[in-house]
Amino acid sequence: MTLSSRTLRPVDPGLLSQALEVAGRLATDATDVITATAGRGARPTTKESPFDWVTDTDRTLERHTRRVLATEFPDIPVVGEEYGDDAGANGADYRWVVDPVDGTANYVAGIPWCSYSLALVDGDGPVVGVVADPYRGQIYTAGRGRGARANGTLVRVPARTRTAGSIVCTELSGGSAWPGLSRFLESAAAAHTGTRVLGSSALAVTQVALGHAVAAVLHGYREWDVAGALGVAGEAGAVVLDRSGGAATLPLDGLLVAAPDVADEVLAWWSGCRE
């Protein structure tokens, strides 16, 4: 079942338009900051492990995002990677979810593959999703019922009937291989499908929406890693499934995003490798 077949609660058109405009503006700001500073004196520190980076840019962009959202949407709480949850975020009708730099290790190293992600979320999942891909000069946006766009151009998941010759994206979980990853890679290879681990969960999901990848499988992540990208993928026509294979708009314990006609095949690879 694709997201488009689900009945999602309606959103006030004025709120939707304002949220899209503000989120797009913040993504543009983030693009400017990331491209100006990547790999050049970002003063990184670590959180839980030596590979769990946080930089001045992470903090600066999240503070800027929070200031703008507090002005434009004073009644909507914010959930962010660096500064946690605003009071009342749990159970609020709407919440903003932001990851200022997804792929911080790449950003620190100067590898051109990281993103800024922002989503407005309600009880049914992403209402608005925005992902900035600074190095490619692209901003991907989606609003519930309004489709997905790349720099303003409508995008749809292309029809795919086979995985052979395609790319599937995945990511490590907490910097480590997730249980069964090696068997997943073997299953994909046996189907003549390439697998890529590139370092940004948001961009991995977005590649499915753009048609660059046929699927993305993520074993471990946080809400802010994927909320914006799932909004884009769902509006582009991708299937979003949880770990059990059920349709979901914002699964929080493993997810598969795929072109509809190949979702079952990739899900079988994933199901067959769980430990």
CSV table of N, CA, C and O in Angstrom, one decimal, residues 209-270:
chain,number,residue,atom,x,y,z
A,209,ALA,N,13.1,9.0,-4.0
A,209,ALA,CA,12.1,10.0,-4.6
A,209,ALA,C,12.5,10.5,-5.9
A,209,ALA,O,11.7,10.7,-6.8
A,210,LEU,N,13.8,10.7,-6.1
A,210,LEU,CA,14.4,11.3,-7.3
A,210,LEU,C,14.6,10.2,-8.4
A,210,LEU,O,14.9,10.6,-9.5
A,211,GLY,N,14.5,9.0,-8.0
A,211,GLY,CA,14.7,7.9,-9.0
A,211,GLY,C,16.1,7.5,-9.2
A,211,GLY,O,16.5,6.7,-10.1
A,212,HIS,N,17.0,8.0,-8.3
A,212,HIS,CA,18.4,7.6,-8.4
A,212,HIS,C,18.7,6.3,-7.8
A,212,HIS,O,19.6,5.5,-8.2
A,213,ALA,N,17.9,5.9,-6.8
A,213,ALA,CA,18.0,4.6,-6.1
A,213,ALA,C,16.6,4.0,-6.2
A,213,ALA,O,15.6,4.7,-6.2
A,214,VAL,N,16.6,2.7,-6.2
A,214,VAL,CA,15.3,2.0,-6.3
A,214,VAL,C,14.7,1.8,-4.9
A,214,VAL,O,13.5,1.6,-4.8
A,215,ALA,N,15.5,1.8,-3.9
A,215,ALA,CA,15.0,1.6,-2.5
A,215,ALA,C,16.1,2.1,-1.5
A,215,ALA,O,17.3,2.3,-1.9
A,216,ALA,N,15.6,2.4,-0.3
A,216,ALA,CA,16.5,2.7,0.8
A,216,ALA,C,16.0,1.9,2.0
A,216,ALA,O,14.8,1.8,2.3
A,217,VAL,N,17.0,1.2,2.7
A,217,VAL,CA,16.7,0.5,3.9
A,217,VAL,C,17.5,1.1,5.1
A,217,VAL,O,18.7,1.2,5.0
A,218,LEU,N,16.8,1.5,6.1
A,218,LEU,CA,17.5,2.1,7.3
A,218,LEU,C,17.1,1.3,8.5
A,218,LEU,O,15.9,1.1,8.8
A,219,HIS,N,18.1,0.8,9.2
A,219,HIS,CA,17.8,-0.1,10.4
A,219,HIS,C,17.7,0.8,11.6
A,219,HIS,O,16.9,0.5,12.5
A,220,GLY,N,18.5,1.8,11.8
A,220,GLY,CA,18.5,2.6,13.0
A,220,GLY,C,18.7,4.1,12.6
A,220,GLY,O,19.5,4.4,11.8
A,221,TYR,N,18.0,4.9,13.3
A,221,TYR,CA,18.0,6.4,13.0
A,221,TYR,C,17.1,7.1,14.1
A,221,TYR,O,16.5,6.4,14.9
A,222,ARG,N,17.1,8.4,14.0
A,222,ARG,CA,16.2,9.2,14.9
A,222,ARG,C,15.2,9.9,14.0
A,222,ARG,O,15.4,10.0,12.8
A,223,GLU,N,14.2,10.4,14.6
A,223,GLU,CA,13.1,11.0,13.8
A,223,GLU,C,13.6,12.1,13.0
A,223,GLU,O,13.3,12.3,11.8
A,224,TRP,N,14.5,12.9,13.5
A,224,TRP,CA,15.0,14.1,12.8
A,224,TRP,C,15.9,13.7,11.5
A,224,TRP,O,16.0,14.5,10.6
A,225,ASP,N,16.4,12.5,11.6
A,225,ASP,CA,17.2,12.0,10.4
A,225,ASP,C,16.3,11.8,9.2
A,225,ASP,O,16.8,12.0,8.0
A,226,VAL,N,15.1,11.4,9.4
A,226,VAL,CA,14.3,11.0,8.2
A,226,VAL,C,13.0,11.7,8.0
A,226,VAL,O,12.4,11.5,6.9
A,227,ALA,N,12.5,12.5,8.9
A,227,ALA,CA,11.2,13.1,8.8
A,227,ALA,C,11.0,13.9,7.5
A,227,ALA,O,10.0,13.8,6.8
A,228,GLY,N,11.9,14.8,7.2
A,228,GLY,CA,11.8,15.6,6.0
A,228,GLY,C,11.9,14.8,4.8
A,228,GLY,O,11.1,15.0,3.9
A,229,ALA,N,12.8,13.9,4.7
A,229,ALA,CA,13.0,13.1,3.5
A,229,ALA,C,11.8,12.2,3.3
A,229,ALA,O,11.3,11.9,2.1
A,230,LEU,N,11.2,11.6,4.3
A,230,LEU,CA,10.0,10.8,4.2
A,230,LEU,C,8.8,11.6,3.6
A,230,LEU,O,8.0,11.1,2.9
A,231,GLY,N,8.7,12.9,4.0
A,231,GLY,CA,7.7,13.7,3.5
A,231,GLY,C,7.9,13.8,2.0
A,231,GLY,O,6.9,13.7,1.2
A,232,VAL,N,9.1,14.0,1.5
A,232,VAL,CA,9.4,14.1,0.1
A,232,VAL,C,9.1,12.8,-0.6
A,232,VAL,O,8.5,12.8,-1.7
A,233,ALA,N,9.6,11.7,-0.1
A,233,ALA,CA,9.4,10.4,-0.7
A,233,ALA,C,8.0,10.0,-0.8
A,233,ALA,O,7.5,9.5,-1.9
A,234,GLY,N,7.2,10.2,0.2
A,234,GLY,CA,5.8,9.8,0.2
A,234,GLY,C,5.0,10.6,-0.9
A,234,GLY,O,4.2,10.0,-1.6
A,235,GLU,N,5.3,11.9,-0.9
A,235,GLU,CA,4.6,12.7,-1.9
A,235,GLU,C,5.1,12.4,-3.4
A,235,GLU,O,4.3,12.7,-4.3
A,236,ALA,N,6.3,11.9,-3.5
A,236,ALA,CA,6.8,11.5,-4.8
A,236,ALA,C,6.2,10.2,-5.3
A,236,ALA,O,6.4,9.8,-6.4
A,237,GLY,N,5.5,9.5,-4.4
A,237,GLY,CA,4.9,8.2,-4.8
A,237,GLY,C,5.6,7.0,-4.3
A,237,GLY,O,5.3,5.8,-4.7
A,238,ALA,N,6.6,7.1,-3.4
A,238,ALA,CA,7.3,5.9,-2.9
A,238,ALA,C,6.5,5.2,-1.9
A,238,ALA,O,5.6,5.8,-1.2
A,239,VAL,N,6.7,3.9,-1.7
A,239,VAL,CA,6.2,3.1,-0.7
A,239,VAL,C,7.1,3.3,0.6
A,239,VAL,O,8.3,3.2,0.5
A,240,VAL,N,6.5,3.5,1.7
A,240,VAL,CA,7.2,3.6,3.0
A,240,VAL,C,6.6,2.5,3.9
A,240,VAL,O,5.5,2.5,4.2
A,241,LEU,N,7.5,1.6,4.3
A,241,LEU,CA,7.1,0.4,5.1
A,241,LEU,C,7.9,0.4,6.3
A,241,LEU,O,9.1,0.8,6.4
A,242,ASP,N,7.3,-0.2,7.4
A,242,ASP,CA,8.0,-0.4,8.6
A,242,ASP,C,8.7,-1.7,8.6
A,242,ASP,O,8.7,-2.5,7.6
A,243,ARG,N,9.3,-2.1,9.7
A,243,ARG,CA,10.1,-3.3,9.8
A,243,ARG,C,9.3,-4.5,9.6
A,243,ARG,O,9.8,-5.5,9.1
A,244,SER,N,8.0,-4.5,9.9
A,244,SER,CA,7.2,-5.7,9.7
A,244,SER,C,6.5,-5.7,8.3
A,244,SER,O,5.8,-6.6,7.9
A,245,GLY,N,6.8,-4.7,7.5
A,245,GLY,CA,6.2,-4.6,6.1
A,245,GLY,C,4.9,-3.9,6.1
A,245,GLY,O,4.3,-3.8,5.0
A,246,GLY,N,4.5,-3.2,7.2
A,246,GLY,CA,3.3,-2.5,7.2
A,246,GLY,C,3.5,-1.1,6.7
A,246,GLY,O,4.6,-0.5,6.9
A,247,ALA,N,2.5,-0.5,6.0
A,247,ALA,CA,2.6,0.9,5.5
A,247,ALA,C,2.6,1.9,6.6
A,247,ALA,O,1.9,1.7,7.6
A,248,ALA,N,3.5,2.8,6.6
A,248,ALA,CA,3.6,3.8,7.6
A,248,ALA,C,4.2,5.1,7.1
A,248,ALA,O,4.9,5.1,6.1
A,249,THR,N,3.7,6.2,7.6
A,249,THR,CA,4.3,7.5,7.1
A,249,THR,C,5.5,7.9,7.8
A,249,THR,O,6.4,8.6,7.2
A,250,LEU,N,5.7,7.5,9.1
A,250,LEU,CA,6.9,7.9,9.8
A,250,LEU,C,7.3,6.8,10.8
A,250,LEU,O,7.2,6.9,12.0
A,251,PRO,N,7.7,5.6,10.2
A,251,PRO,CA,8.2,4.5,11.1
A,251,PRO,C,9.4,4.9,11.9
A,251,PRO,O,10.3,5.6,11.4
A,252,LEU,N,9.5,4.5,13.1
A,252,LEU,CA,10.6,4.9,14.0
A,252,LEU,C,11.5,3.7,14.4
A,252,LEU,O,12.3,3.9,15.3
A,253,ASP,N,11.2,2.5,13.9
A,253,ASP,CA,12.1,1.4,14.2
A,253,ASP,C,12.4,0.6,13.0
A,253,ASP,O,12.0,-0.6,12.9
A,254,GLY,N,13.1,1.1,12.1
A,254,GLY,CA,13.4,0.5,10.8
A,254,GLY,C,12.4,0.9,9.7
A,254,GLY,O,11.2,0.9,10.0
A,255,LEU,N,13.0,1.2,8.6
A,255,LEU,CA,12.1,1.5,7.5
A,255,LEU,C,12.6,1.1,6.1
A,255,LEU,O,13.8,1.0,6.0
A,256,LEU,N,11.7,0.9,5.2
A,256,LEU,CA,12.0,0.6,3.8
A,256,LEU,C,11.3,1.7,3.0
A,256,LEU,O,10.1,1.8,3.1
A,257,VAL,N,12.0,2.4,2.1
A,257,VAL,CA,11.4,3.3,1.2
A,257,VAL,C,11.8,2.8,-0.2
A,257,VAL,O,12.9,2.5,-0.5
A,258,ALA,N,10.7,2.6,-1.1
A,258,ALA,CA,11.0,1.9,-2.3
A,258,ALA,C,10.0,2.3,-3.4
A,258,ALA,O,8.9,2.8,-3.1
A,259,ALA,N,10.5,2.1,-4.7
A,259,ALA,CA,9.5,2.2,-5.8
A,259,ALA,C,8.5,1.1,-5.6
A,259,ALA,O,8.9,0.0,-5.2
A,260,PRO,N,7.2,1.4,-5.8
A,260,PRO,CA,6.2,0.5,-5.4
A,260,PRO,C,6.3,-1.0,-5.9
A,260,PRO,O,6.1,-1.9,-5.1
A,261,ASP,N,6.7,-1.1,-7.1
A,261,ASP,CA,6.7,-2.5,-7.7
A,261,ASP,C,7.9,-3.4,-7.3
A,261,ASP,O,7.9,-4.6,-7.6
A,262,VAL,N,8.8,-2.8,-6.6
A,262,VAL,CA,10.0,-3.6,-6.2
A,262,VAL,C,10.0,-3.7,-4.6
A,262,VAL,O,11.0,-4.3,-4.1
A,263,ALA,N,9.1,-3.1,-4.0
A,263,ALA,CA,9.1,-3.0,-2.5
A,263,ALA,C,9.1,-4.4,-1.9
A,263,ALA,O,9.9,-4.7,-0.9
A,264,ASP,N,8.3,-5.3,-2.4
A,264,ASP,CA,8.2,-6.6,-1.8
A,264,ASP,C,9.6,-7.4,-2.0
A,264,ASP,O,10.0,-8.1,-1.1
A,265,GLU,N,10.2,-7.2,-3.1
A,265,GLU,CA,11.5,-7.9,-3.3
A,265,GLU,C,12.5,-7.4,-2.3
A,265,GLU,O,13.2,-8.2,-1.7
A,266,VAL,N,12.7,-6.1,-2.1
A,266,VAL,CA,13.7,-5.6,-1.2
A,266,VAL,C,13.3,-5.9,0.2
A,266,VAL,O,14.2,-6.3,1.1
A,267,LEU,N,12.0,-5.9,0.5
A,267,LEU,CA,11.6,-6.3,1.9
A,267,LEU,C,11.9,-7.7,2.2
A,267,LEU,O,12.3,-8.1,3.3
A,268,ALA,N,11.9,-8.6,1.2
A,268,ALA,CA,12.2,-10.0,1.4
A,268,ALA,C,13.7,-10.1,1.7
A,268,ALA,O,14.1,-10.9,2.5
A,269,TRP,N,14.6,-9.3,1.1
A,269,TRP,CA,16.0,-9.4,1.4
A,269,TRP,C,16.2,-8.9,2.9
A,269,TRP,O,17.0,-9.6,3.6
A,270,TRP,N,15.5,-7.9,3.2
A,270,TRP,CA,15.7,-7.4,4.6
A,270,TRP,C,15.1,-8.3,5.6
A,270,TRP,O,15.8,-8.6,6.6
